[in-house]
């Protein structure tokens, strides 16, 4: 199995079958080797630096009804809120003082946030904090909208593809959503000039190693600047309430493979990973991640933005606890840095 990892690392030529074999036949040695190599490559590019992003969860309203997600439109029990532009600015102000130089505005697909409103928010953030990057994670929008938000100053956009296999996409989403549209959005975002992030959940219902192999091939081809992956975690008020959570080791192994395949990628150790396991965030770093995204949302809304059950929002997850996070990273030999943390120029 080690030769598969070396091939991935040196030639970037692993085939679909190769990926599938590697995933299905991996053993403890292969796992350890992949993580060791991933850490080595991350070290060569980023040293011991870990970038932080302040996550502002702007809205729990969503027009979509994805079967896995706690804020799906069909979940009548979900508490809904949306932040006003002033509240978003306040979050950024607090984040700036804490040392954040990237703000991620994430939310459900909420039509209240028109291009006009978002453009003004982005311009205000850029005016008040010109040394900061703005990342958007607001789902599918038109090409024109992506262009306008980029022109207003947005730097990056996160839009997970969720799964690169058509048939699996159908299992996770209602009929009005399509993988083709998702892919078009990712293409539009790249063309508009954003640093783009894609990604998927590990262990989502019906997922096979063949699907994961397809996800890895898709990422290799897209070659995004950022990749977000985390375990699927069930939410009690969704059709997948009784599905098992994704696996920790498989998630860590995939993170390592992504680092090997896309050496410069900005790779967050996600909240979902931290929710699955108390040491999840740390384990992610030790698998090749170089980004963490603490929660900067106003404390009153954090328990309402529930994509899955038991989401962590306090302790190390909270942006206010940045000192604790710094300490935790130092314990494993890493350093949180106060910087925009852009994708390195080639
Ligand atoms: N478990 C894990 N991740 C989830 N997401 C949505 N619902 C869940 C869940 N139940 C992820 C999706 C989405 C991102 C913002 O959160 O991949 O793109």
mmCIF file of C-alpha atoms and ligand atoms in Angstrom:
data_model
loop_
_atom_site.group_PDB
_atom_site.id
_atom_site.type_symbol
_atom_site.label_atom_id
_atom_site.label_comp_id
_atom_site.label_asym_id
_atom_site.label_seq_id
_atom_site.Cartn_x
_atom_site.Cartn_y
_atom_site.Cartn_z
ATOM 1 C CA UNK A 1 0.000 0.000 0.000
ATOM 2 C CA UNK A 2 2.876 2.387 0.687
ATOM 3 C CA UNK A 3 3.785 2.490 -2.986
ATOM 4 C CA UNK A 4 0.297 3.838 -3.714
ATOM 5 C CA UNK A 5 0.951 6.695 -1.319
ATOM 6 C CA UNK A 6 4.359 7.372 -2.878
ATOM 7 C CA UNK A 7 2.728 7.440 -6.298
ATOM 8 C CA UNK A 8 0.144 9.872 -5.076
ATOM 9 C CA UNK A 9 2.851 12.041 -3.589
ATOM 10 C CA UNK A 10 5.431 11.970 -6.345
ATOM 11 C CA UNK A 11 3.553 11.519 -9.591
ATOM 12 C CA UNK A 12 -0.018 12.489 -8.777
ATOM 13 C CA UNK A 13 -1.075 9.690 -11.075
ATOM 14 C CA UNK A 14 -3.111 7.391 -8.884
ATOM 15 C CA UNK A 15 -6.085 6.020 -10.820
ATOM 16 C CA UNK A 16 -9.676 5.528 -9.711
ATOM 17 C CA UNK A 17 -8.925 1.860 -9.040
ATOM 18 C CA UNK A 18 -5.762 2.846 -7.181
ATOM 19 C CA UNK A 19 -7.655 5.177 -4.881
ATOM 20 C CA UNK A 20 -10.345 2.597 -4.284
ATOM 21 C CA UNK A 21 -7.796 -0.088 -3.433
ATOM 22 C CA UNK A 22 -5.901 2.250 -1.147
ATOM 23 C CA UNK A 23 -9.068 3.205 0.737
ATOM 24 C CA UNK A 24 -10.503 -0.268 1.058
ATOM 25 C CA UNK A 25 -7.296 -2.127 1.872
ATOM 26 C CA UNK A 26 -5.560 0.401 4.075
ATOM 27 C CA UNK A 27 -4.145 -0.968 7.304
ATOM 28 C CA UNK A 28 -2.573 0.645 10.367
ATOM 29 C CA UNK A 29 0.857 0.922 8.700
ATOM 30 C CA UNK A 30 -0.549 2.576 5.580
ATOM 31 C CA UNK A 31 -2.568 4.937 7.722
ATOM 32 C CA UNK A 32 0.462 5.971 9.765
ATOM 33 C CA UNK A 33 2.617 6.349 6.656
ATOM 34 C CA UNK A 34 0.065 8.553 4.868
ATOM 35 C CA UNK A 35 -0.275 10.856 7.870
ATOM 36 C CA UNK A 36 3.487 11.058 8.355
ATOM 37 C CA UNK A 37 4.058 11.976 4.714
ATOM 38 C CA UNK A 38 1.194 14.492 4.738
ATOM 39 C CA UNK A 39 2.634 16.247 7.785
ATOM 40 C CA UNK A 40 6.045 16.342 6.107
ATOM 41 C CA UNK A 41 4.682 18.012 2.968
ATOM 42 C CA UNK A 42 2.586 20.503 4.939
ATOM 43 C CA UNK A 43 5.709 21.316 6.948
ATOM 44 C CA UNK A 44 7.705 22.002 3.753
ATOM 45 C CA UNK A 45 5.117 24.467 2.511
ATOM 46 C CA UNK A 46 3.652 26.038 5.621
ATOM 47 C CA UNK A 47 6.187 25.208 8.322
ATOM 48 C CA UNK A 48 4.480 25.018 11.693
ATOM 49 C CA UNK A 49 1.998 27.818 10.949
ATOM 50 C CA UNK A 50 -1.726 27.290 11.390
ATOM 51 C CA UNK A 51 -4.102 29.833 9.872
ATOM 52 C CA UNK A 52 -7.310 30.822 11.618
ATOM 53 C CA UNK A 53 -10.603 31.961 10.096
ATOM 54 C CA UNK A 54 -13.391 33.600 12.041
ATOM 55 C CA UNK A 55 -16.638 31.870 11.120
ATOM 56 C CA UNK A 56 -19.729 34.074 11.109
ATOM 57 C CA UNK A 57 -22.887 32.030 10.645
ATOM 58 C CA UNK A 58 -25.020 34.689 9.040
ATOM 59 C CA UNK A 59 -28.302 32.855 8.532
ATOM 60 C CA UNK A 60 -30.016 29.609 9.474
ATOM 61 C CA UNK A 61 -32.731 30.159 6.867
ATOM 62 C CA UNK A 62 -32.297 27.898 3.872
ATOM 63 C CA UNK A 63 -34.474 27.330 0.841
ATOM 64 C CA UNK A 64 -32.932 23.928 0.205
ATOM 65 C CA UNK A 65 -34.016 20.641 1.692
ATOM 66 C CA UNK A 66 -30.859 18.532 1.688
ATOM 67 C CA UNK A 67 -31.548 15.269 3.457
ATOM 68 C CA UNK A 68 -28.488 15.422 5.720
ATOM 69 C CA UNK A 69 -28.654 18.994 6.942
ATOM 70 C CA UNK A 70 -30.247 20.230 10.163
ATOM 71 C CA UNK A 71 -31.198 23.632 8.727
ATOM 72 C CA UNK A 72 -33.014 22.104 5.725
ATOM 73 C CA UNK A 73 -36.195 23.953 4.820
ATOM 74 C CA UNK A 74 -38.334 20.946 5.771
ATOM 75 C CA UNK A 75 -37.140 20.992 9.375
ATOM 76 C CA UNK A 76 -39.963 22.862 11.060
ATOM 77 C CA UNK A 77 -38.307 22.478 14.449
ATOM 78 C CA UNK A 78 -35.201 24.444 13.479
ATOM 79 C CA UNK A 79 -34.912 27.904 15.064
ATOM 80 C CA UNK A 80 -34.291 30.420 12.339
ATOM 81 C CA UNK A 81 -32.344 33.657 12.573
ATOM 82 C CA UNK A 82 -30.457 35.957 10.310
ATOM 83 C CA UNK A 83 -27.829 38.513 11.244
ATOM 84 C CA UNK A 84 -28.208 42.099 10.113
ATOM 85 C CA UNK A 85 -25.326 43.769 8.279
ATOM 86 C CA UNK A 86 -24.500 45.663 11.486
ATOM 87 C CA UNK A 87 -24.377 42.454 13.492
ATOM 88 C CA UNK A 88 -22.037 40.902 10.910
ATOM 89 C CA UNK A 89 -19.778 43.967 11.137
ATOM 90 C CA UNK A 90 -19.769 43.679 14.932
ATOM 91 C CA UNK A 91 -18.620 40.058 14.680
ATOM 92 C CA UNK A 92 -15.760 41.103 12.408
ATOM 93 C CA UNK A 93 -14.776 43.904 14.778
ATOM 94 C CA UNK A 94 -14.579 41.488 17.663
ATOM 95 C CA UNK A 95 -12.723 38.980 15.496
ATOM 96 C CA UNK A 96 -10.203 41.550 14.369
ATOM 97 C CA UNK A 97 -9.337 42.338 17.978
ATOM 98 C CA UNK A 98 -8.867 38.645 18.656
ATOM 99 C CA UNK A 99 -6.360 38.408 15.804
ATOM 100 C CA UNK A 100 -8.479 37.112 12.919
ATOM 101 C CA UNK A 101 -7.550 38.334 9.446
ATOM 102 C CA UNK A 102 -10.054 36.217 7.500
ATOM 103 C CA UNK A 103 -13.797 36.322 8.041
ATOM 104 C CA UNK A 104 -15.973 33.563 6.643
ATOM 105 C CA UNK A 105 -19.591 34.530 6.089
ATOM 106 C CA UNK A 106 -21.474 31.261 5.981
ATOM 107 C CA UNK A 107 -25.181 30.606 5.853
ATOM 108 C CA UNK A 108 -28.049 28.689 4.377
ATOM 109 C CA UNK A 109 -29.328 29.770 0.962
ATOM 110 C CA UNK A 110 -31.330 32.736 2.208
ATOM 111 C CA UNK A 111 -32.830 35.041 -0.428
ATOM 112 C CA UNK A 112 -32.880 37.904 2.084
ATOM 113 C CA UNK A 113 -29.185 38.362 1.325
ATOM 114 C CA UNK A 114 -29.518 39.994 -2.049
ATOM 115 C CA UNK A 115 -26.476 41.058 -4.033
ATOM 116 C CA UNK A 116 -27.139 44.646 -2.945
ATOM 117 C CA UNK A 117 -27.092 43.780 0.756
ATOM 118 C CA UNK A 118 -24.062 41.502 0.481
ATOM 119 C CA UNK A 119 -22.144 43.948 -1.662
ATOM 120 C CA UNK A 120 -22.608 46.622 0.984
ATOM 121 C CA UNK A 121 -21.554 44.254 3.806
ATOM 122 C CA UNK A 122 -18.439 43.136 1.943
ATOM 123 C CA UNK A 123 -17.481 46.717 1.106
ATOM 124 C CA UNK A 124 -17.955 47.775 4.720
ATOM 125 C CA UNK A 125 -15.798 44.918 6.016
ATOM 126 C CA UNK A 126 -13.087 45.757 3.497
ATOM 127 C CA UNK A 127 -13.245 49.438 4.374
ATOM 128 C CA UNK A 128 -12.958 48.855 8.123
ATOM 129 C CA UNK A 129 -10.469 45.973 7.885
ATOM 130 C CA UNK A 130 -8.487 46.427 4.676
ATOM 131 C CA UNK A 131 -5.876 43.876 5.755
ATOM 132 C CA UNK A 132 -8.461 41.091 6.026
ATOM 133 C CA UNK A 133 -9.753 38.509 3.566
ATOM 134 C CA UNK A 134 -13.468 37.865 3.153
ATOM 135 C CA UNK A 135 -14.602 34.330 2.411
ATOM 136 C CA UNK A 136 -18.183 33.609 1.407
ATOM 137 C CA UNK A 137 -19.987 30.314 1.921
ATOM 138 C CA UNK A 138 -23.525 31.076 0.834
ATOM 139 C CA UNK A 139 -24.323 28.277 -1.578
ATOM 140 C CA UNK A 140 -25.367 28.378 -5.203
ATOM 141 C CA UNK A 141 -25.858 31.781 -6.814
ATOM 142 C CA UNK A 142 -25.801 33.030 -10.377
ATOM 143 C CA UNK A 143 -22.556 33.714 -12.208
ATOM 144 C CA UNK A 144 -23.482 37.382 -12.252
ATOM 145 C CA UNK A 145 -23.969 37.384 -8.493
ATOM 146 C CA UNK A 146 -20.607 35.689 -7.919
ATOM 147 C CA UNK A 147 -19.001 38.338 -10.126
ATOM 148 C CA UNK A 148 -20.656 41.205 -8.307
ATOM 149 C CA UNK A 149 -19.632 39.906 -4.879
ATOM 150 C CA UNK A 150 -16.074 39.428 -6.082
ATOM 151 C CA UNK A 151 -16.039 42.956 -7.474
ATOM 152 C CA UNK A 152 -17.242 44.180 -4.063
ATOM 153 C CA UNK A 153 -14.099 42.694 -2.527
ATOM 154 C CA UNK A 154 -14.831 39.062 -1.577
ATOM 155 C CA UNK A 155 -11.647 37.004 -1.905
ATOM 156 C CA UNK A 156 -12.654 33.384 -1.465
ATOM 157 C CA UNK A 157 -15.713 31.158 -1.783
ATOM 158 C CA UNK A 158 -16.431 27.802 -0.185
ATOM 159 C CA UNK A 159 -18.890 25.526 -1.946
ATOM 160 C CA UNK A 160 -18.538 21.854 -1.161
ATOM 161 C CA UNK A 161 -19.445 19.605 -4.051
ATOM 162 C CA UNK A 162 -20.741 17.095 -1.391
ATOM 163 C CA UNK A 163 -20.212 14.059 -3.654
ATOM 164 C CA UNK A 164 -18.860 13.816 -7.190
ATOM 165 C CA UNK A 165 -21.046 10.843 -8.152
ATOM 166 C CA UNK A 166 -24.369 11.662 -9.772
ATOM 167 C CA UNK A 167 -26.239 8.698 -8.309
ATOM 168 C CA UNK A 168 -24.949 9.404 -4.801
ATOM 169 C CA UNK A 169 -25.772 13.111 -5.179
ATOM 170 C CA UNK A 170 -29.382 12.027 -5.828
ATOM 171 C CA UNK A 171 -29.457 10.053 -2.580
ATOM 172 C CA UNK A 172 -28.433 13.099 -0.538
ATOM 173 C CA UNK A 173 -30.427 15.850 -2.211
ATOM 174 C CA UNK A 174 -34.000 16.599 -3.323
ATOM 175 C CA UNK A 175 -34.768 16.498 -7.066
ATOM 176 C CA UNK A 176 -34.466 20.261 -7.626
ATOM 177 C CA UNK A 177 -30.747 20.208 -6.828
ATOM 178 C CA UNK A 178 -28.161 18.817 -9.216
ATOM 179 C CA UNK A 179 -24.501 17.930 -9.283
ATOM 180 C CA UNK A 180 -24.233 19.589 -12.677
ATOM 181 C CA UNK A 181 -25.385 22.909 -11.207
ATOM 182 C CA UNK A 182 -22.896 22.527 -8.351
ATOM 183 C CA UNK A 183 -20.057 21.931 -10.770
ATOM 184 C CA UNK A 184 -21.128 24.893 -12.879
ATOM 185 C CA UNK A 185 -21.065 27.099 -9.781
ATOM 186 C CA UNK A 186 -17.531 25.949 -8.935
ATOM 187 C CA UNK A 187 -16.430 26.737 -12.469
ATOM 188 C CA UNK A 188 -18.132 30.153 -12.350
ATOM 189 C CA UNK A 189 -16.447 30.931 -9.040
ATOM 190 C CA UNK A 190 -13.021 30.080 -10.410
ATOM 191 C CA UNK A 191 -13.631 32.159 -13.510
ATOM 192 C CA UNK A 192 -14.777 35.093 -11.399
ATOM 193 C CA UNK A 193 -11.354 35.079 -9.727
ATOM 194 C CA UNK A 194 -12.050 33.675 -6.263
ATOM 195 C CA UNK A 195 -9.809 31.335 -4.333
ATOM 196 C CA UNK A 196 -12.231 28.412 -4.360
ATOM 197 C CA UNK A 197 -12.960 25.624 -1.904
ATOM 198 C CA UNK A 198 -14.752 22.340 -2.603
ATOM 199 C CA UNK A 199 -15.222 19.296 -0.410
ATOM 200 C CA UNK A 200 -17.452 16.549 0.872
ATOM 201 C CA UNK A 201 -18.682 14.686 3.937
ATOM 202 C CA UNK A 202 -17.053 11.425 4.918
ATOM 203 C CA UNK A 203 -19.484 8.607 5.658
ATOM 204 C CA UNK A 204 -22.610 10.252 4.283
ATOM 205 C CA UNK A 205 -25.431 7.713 3.829
ATOM 206 C CA UNK A 206 -24.855 5.353 0.919
ATOM 207 C CA UNK A 207 -21.255 6.443 0.390
ATOM 208 C CA UNK A 208 -18.849 3.779 -0.875
ATOM 209 C CA UNK A 209 -15.103 3.734 -1.447
ATOM 210 C CA UNK A 210 -15.852 4.086 -5.145
ATOM 211 C CA UNK A 211 -17.658 7.357 -4.410
ATOM 212 C CA UNK A 212 -14.737 8.598 -2.315
ATOM 213 C CA UNK A 213 -12.305 7.660 -5.100
ATOM 214 C CA UNK A 214 -14.439 9.767 -7.446
ATOM 215 C CA UNK A 215 -14.353 12.660 -4.971
ATOM 216 C CA UNK A 216 -10.559 12.529 -4.875
ATOM 217 C CA UNK A 217 -10.315 12.442 -8.680
ATOM 218 C CA UNK A 218 -12.726 15.348 -8.878
ATOM 219 C CA UNK A 219 -10.624 17.373 -6.439
ATOM 220 C CA UNK A 220 -7.445 16.581 -8.323
ATOM 221 C CA UNK A 221 -8.981 17.834 -11.542
ATOM 222 C CA UNK A 222 -10.562 20.941 -10.019
ATOM 223 C CA UNK A 223 -7.400 21.684 -8.062
ATOM 224 C CA UNK A 224 -9.134 24.014 -5.598
ATOM 225 C CA UNK A 225 -7.305 26.385 -3.256
ATOM 226 C CA UNK A 226 -9.211 25.030 -0.259
ATOM 227 C CA UNK A 227 -10.808 21.710 0.579
ATOM 228 C CA UNK A 228 -13.347 21.221 3.354
ATOM 229 C CA UNK A 229 -14.030 17.698 4.489
ATOM 230 C CA UNK A 230 -15.486 16.399 7.701
ATOM 231 C CA UNK A 231 -17.408 13.385 8.943
ATOM 232 C CA UNK A 232 -21.138 13.138 8.271
ATOM 233 C CA UNK A 233 -22.931 13.584 11.600
ATOM 234 C CA UNK A 234 -26.595 12.745 11.921
ATOM 235 C CA UNK A 235 -29.203 15.318 12.882
ATOM 236 C CA UNK A 236 -32.325 14.138 14.688
ATOM 237 C CA UNK A 237 -34.802 16.127 12.597
ATOM 238 C CA UNK A 238 -33.646 14.978 9.170
ATOM 239 C CA UNK A 239 -34.437 11.883 7.089
ATOM 240 C CA UNK A 240 -30.939 10.637 8.027
ATOM 241 C CA UNK A 241 -31.564 10.863 11.783
ATOM 242 C CA UNK A 242 -30.717 7.211 12.323
ATOM 243 C CA UNK A 243 -27.766 6.909 9.975
ATOM 244 C CA UNK A 244 -24.373 6.260 11.579
ATOM 245 C CA UNK A 245 -21.819 9.036 11.871
ATOM 246 C CA UNK A 246 -18.745 9.108 9.632
ATOM 247 C CA UNK A 247 -15.577 7.383 10.762
ATOM 248 C CA UNK A 248 -12.758 9.287 12.441
ATOM 249 C CA UNK A 249 -9.830 7.331 11.010
ATOM 250 C CA UNK A 250 -11.219 7.340 7.486
ATOM 251 C CA UNK A 251 -11.640 11.127 7.696
ATOM 252 C CA UNK A 252 -8.055 11.551 8.899
ATOM 253 C CA UNK A 253 -6.747 9.251 6.179
ATOM 254 C CA UNK A 254 -8.620 11.227 3.513
ATOM 255 C CA UNK A 255 -7.280 14.510 4.873
ATOM 256 C CA UNK A 256 -3.769 13.100 4.546
ATOM 257 C CA UNK A 257 -4.420 11.923 0.961
ATOM 258 C CA UNK A 258 -5.755 15.365 0.022
ATOM 259 C CA UNK A 259 -2.642 17.026 1.436
ATOM 260 C CA UNK A 260 -0.451 14.621 -0.561
ATOM 261 C CA UNK A 261 -2.415 15.139 -3.737
ATOM 262 C CA UNK A 262 -2.757 18.961 -3.455
ATOM 263 C CA UNK A 263 0.332 19.939 -1.440
ATOM 264 C CA UNK A 264 -0.440 23.666 -1.152
ATOM 265 C CA UNK A 265 -4.128 23.307 -0.370
ATOM 266 C CA UNK A 266 -5.629 25.238 2.554
ATOM 267 C CA UNK A 267 -7.124 22.412 4.565
ATOM 268 C CA UNK A 268 -9.228 23.080 7.659
ATOM 269 C CA UNK A 269 -9.518 20.746 10.579
ATOM 270 C CA UNK A 270 -13.289 21.113 10.697
ATOM 271 C CA UNK A 271 -15.855 21.662 13.428
ATOM 272 C CA UNK A 272 -17.477 18.358 12.463
ATOM 273 C CA UNK A 273 -14.183 16.582 13.178
ATOM 274 C CA UNK A 274 -14.000 18.345 16.542
ATOM 275 C CA UNK A 275 -17.579 17.304 17.259
ATOM 276 C CA UNK A 276 -16.972 13.655 16.377
ATOM 277 C CA UNK A 277 -13.995 13.338 18.740
ATOM 278 C CA UNK A 278 -12.821 15.532 21.626
ATOM 279 C CA UNK A 279 -9.325 15.686 20.121
ATOM 280 C CA UNK A 280 -10.613 15.839 16.552
ATOM 281 C CA UNK A 281 -9.258 19.281 15.699
ATOM 282 C CA UNK A 282 -5.785 18.333 16.926
ATOM 283 C CA UNK A 283 -5.873 15.000 15.104
ATOM 284 C CA UNK A 284 -6.766 16.846 11.913
ATOM 285 C CA UNK A 285 -3.645 18.990 12.220
ATOM 286 C CA UNK A 286 -1.631 15.818 12.742
ATOM 287 C CA UNK A 287 -3.099 14.450 9.494
ATOM 288 C CA UNK A 288 -1.968 17.417 7.382
ATOM 289 C CA UNK A 289 -4.507 20.197 8.038
ATOM 290 C CA UNK A 290 -3.280 23.787 8.333
ATOM 291 C CA UNK A 291 -6.416 25.802 9.063
ATOM 292 C CA UNK A 292 -8.910 26.060 11.932
ATOM 293 C CA UNK A 293 -12.148 28.020 11.841
ATOM 294 C CA UNK A 294 -13.324 29.056 15.299
ATOM 295 C CA UNK A 295 -16.849 30.339 15.720
ATOM 296 C CA UNK A 296 -17.269 34.122 15.737
ATOM 297 C CA UNK A 297 -21.071 34.176 15.555
ATOM 298 C CA UNK A 298 -22.907 36.016 18.338
ATOM 299 C CA UNK A 299 -23.247 33.542 21.207
ATOM 300 C CA UNK A 300 -27.053 33.753 21.141
ATOM 301 C CA UNK A 301 -27.309 32.230 17.660
ATOM 302 C CA UNK A 302 -24.616 29.541 17.821
ATOM 303 C CA UNK A 303 -27.018 26.908 19.121
ATOM 304 C CA UNK A 304 -29.400 27.686 16.268
ATOM 305 C CA UNK A 305 -26.994 27.048 13.412
ATOM 306 C CA UNK A 306 -27.185 23.297 13.838
ATOM 307 C CA UNK A 307 -26.236 21.375 10.725
ATOM 308 C CA UNK A 308 -25.898 18.222 12.859
ATOM 309 C CA UNK A 309 -26.495 17.140 16.468
ATOM 310 C CA UNK A 310 -24.167 18.098 19.342
ATOM 311 C CA UNK A 311 -22.279 20.710 17.360
ATOM 312 C CA UNK A 312 -19.545 22.177 19.502
ATOM 313 C CA UNK A 313 -19.663 25.950 19.829
ATOM 314 C CA UNK A 314 -18.009 26.639 23.142
ATOM 315 C CA UNK A 315 -14.561 25.922 24.567
ATOM 316 C CA UNK A 316 -11.926 25.596 21.893
ATOM 317 C CA UNK A 317 -14.508 26.175 19.166
ATOM 318 C CA UNK A 318 -15.272 29.678 20.318
ATOM 319 C CA UNK A 319 -13.246 32.487 18.855
ATOM 320 C CA UNK A 320 -13.100 34.061 22.328
ATOM 321 C CA UNK A 321 -11.102 31.018 23.433
ATOM 322 C CA UNK A 322 -8.346 31.702 20.965
ATOM 323 C CA UNK A 323 -5.752 31.594 23.750
ATOM 324 C CA UNK A 324 -6.792 28.051 24.617
ATOM 325 C CA UNK A 325 -6.567 27.067 20.983
ATOM 326 C CA UNK A 326 -3.106 28.615 20.727
ATOM 327 C CA UNK A 327 -2.016 26.624 23.744
ATOM 328 C CA UNK A 328 -3.434 23.403 22.347
ATOM 329 C CA UNK A 329 -1.622 23.935 19.065
ATOM 330 C CA UNK A 330 1.629 24.757 20.863
ATOM 331 C CA UNK A 331 1.337 21.498 22.778
ATOM 332 C CA UNK A 332 1.605 19.597 19.501
ATOM 333 C CA UNK A 333 4.313 21.897 18.126
ATOM 334 C CA UNK A 334 2.228 24.274 15.977
ATOM 335 C CA UNK A 335 1.706 28.014 15.970
ATOM 336 C CA UNK A 336 -1.478 29.989 15.285
ATOM 337 C CA UNK A 337 -0.574 32.970 13.139
ATOM 338 C CA UNK A 338 -2.325 36.287 12.729
ATOM 339 C CA UNK A 339 -2.373 36.557 8.908
ATOM 340 C CA UNK A 340 -4.753 36.397 5.975
ATOM 341 C CA UNK A 341 -3.351 33.016 5.058
ATOM 342 C CA UNK A 342 -3.839 33.126 1.302
ATOM 343 C CA UNK A 343 -3.073 30.280 -1.055
ATOM 344 C CA UNK A 344 0.659 30.550 -1.780
ATOM 345 C CA UNK A 345 1.639 31.996 -5.154
ATOM 346 C CA UNK A 346 3.455 29.411 -7.256
HETATM 347 N N1 LIG B 1 -22.938 16.381 8.976
HETATM 348 C C1 LIG B 1 -21.749 16.869 8.597
HETATM 349 N N2 LIG B 1 -21.601 17.915 7.767
HETATM 350 C C2 LIG B 1 -22.726 18.508 7.324
HETATM 351 N N3 LIG B 1 -22.913 19.535 6.493
HETATM 352 C C3 LIG B 1 -24.239 19.755 6.375
HETATM 353 N N4 LIG B 1 -24.918 18.873 7.104
HETATM 354 C C4 LIG B 1 -24.011 18.074 7.705
HETATM 355 C C5 LIG B 1 -24.095 16.957 8.567
HETATM 356 N N5 LIG B 1 -25.256 16.462 8.956
HETATM 357 C C6 LIG B 1 -21.815 20.174 5.779
HETATM 358 C C7 LIG B 1 -22.065 20.177 4.280
HETATM 359 C C8 LIG B 1 -22.065 21.651 3.933
HETATM 360 C C9 LIG B 1 -21.281 22.256 5.057
HETATM 361 C C10 LIG B 1 -21.508 23.700 5.288
HETATM 362 O O1 LIG B 1 -21.656 21.508 6.182
HETATM 363 O O2 LIG B 1 -20.994 19.506 3.616
HETATM 364 O O3 LIG B 1 -21.495 21.936 2.685
#
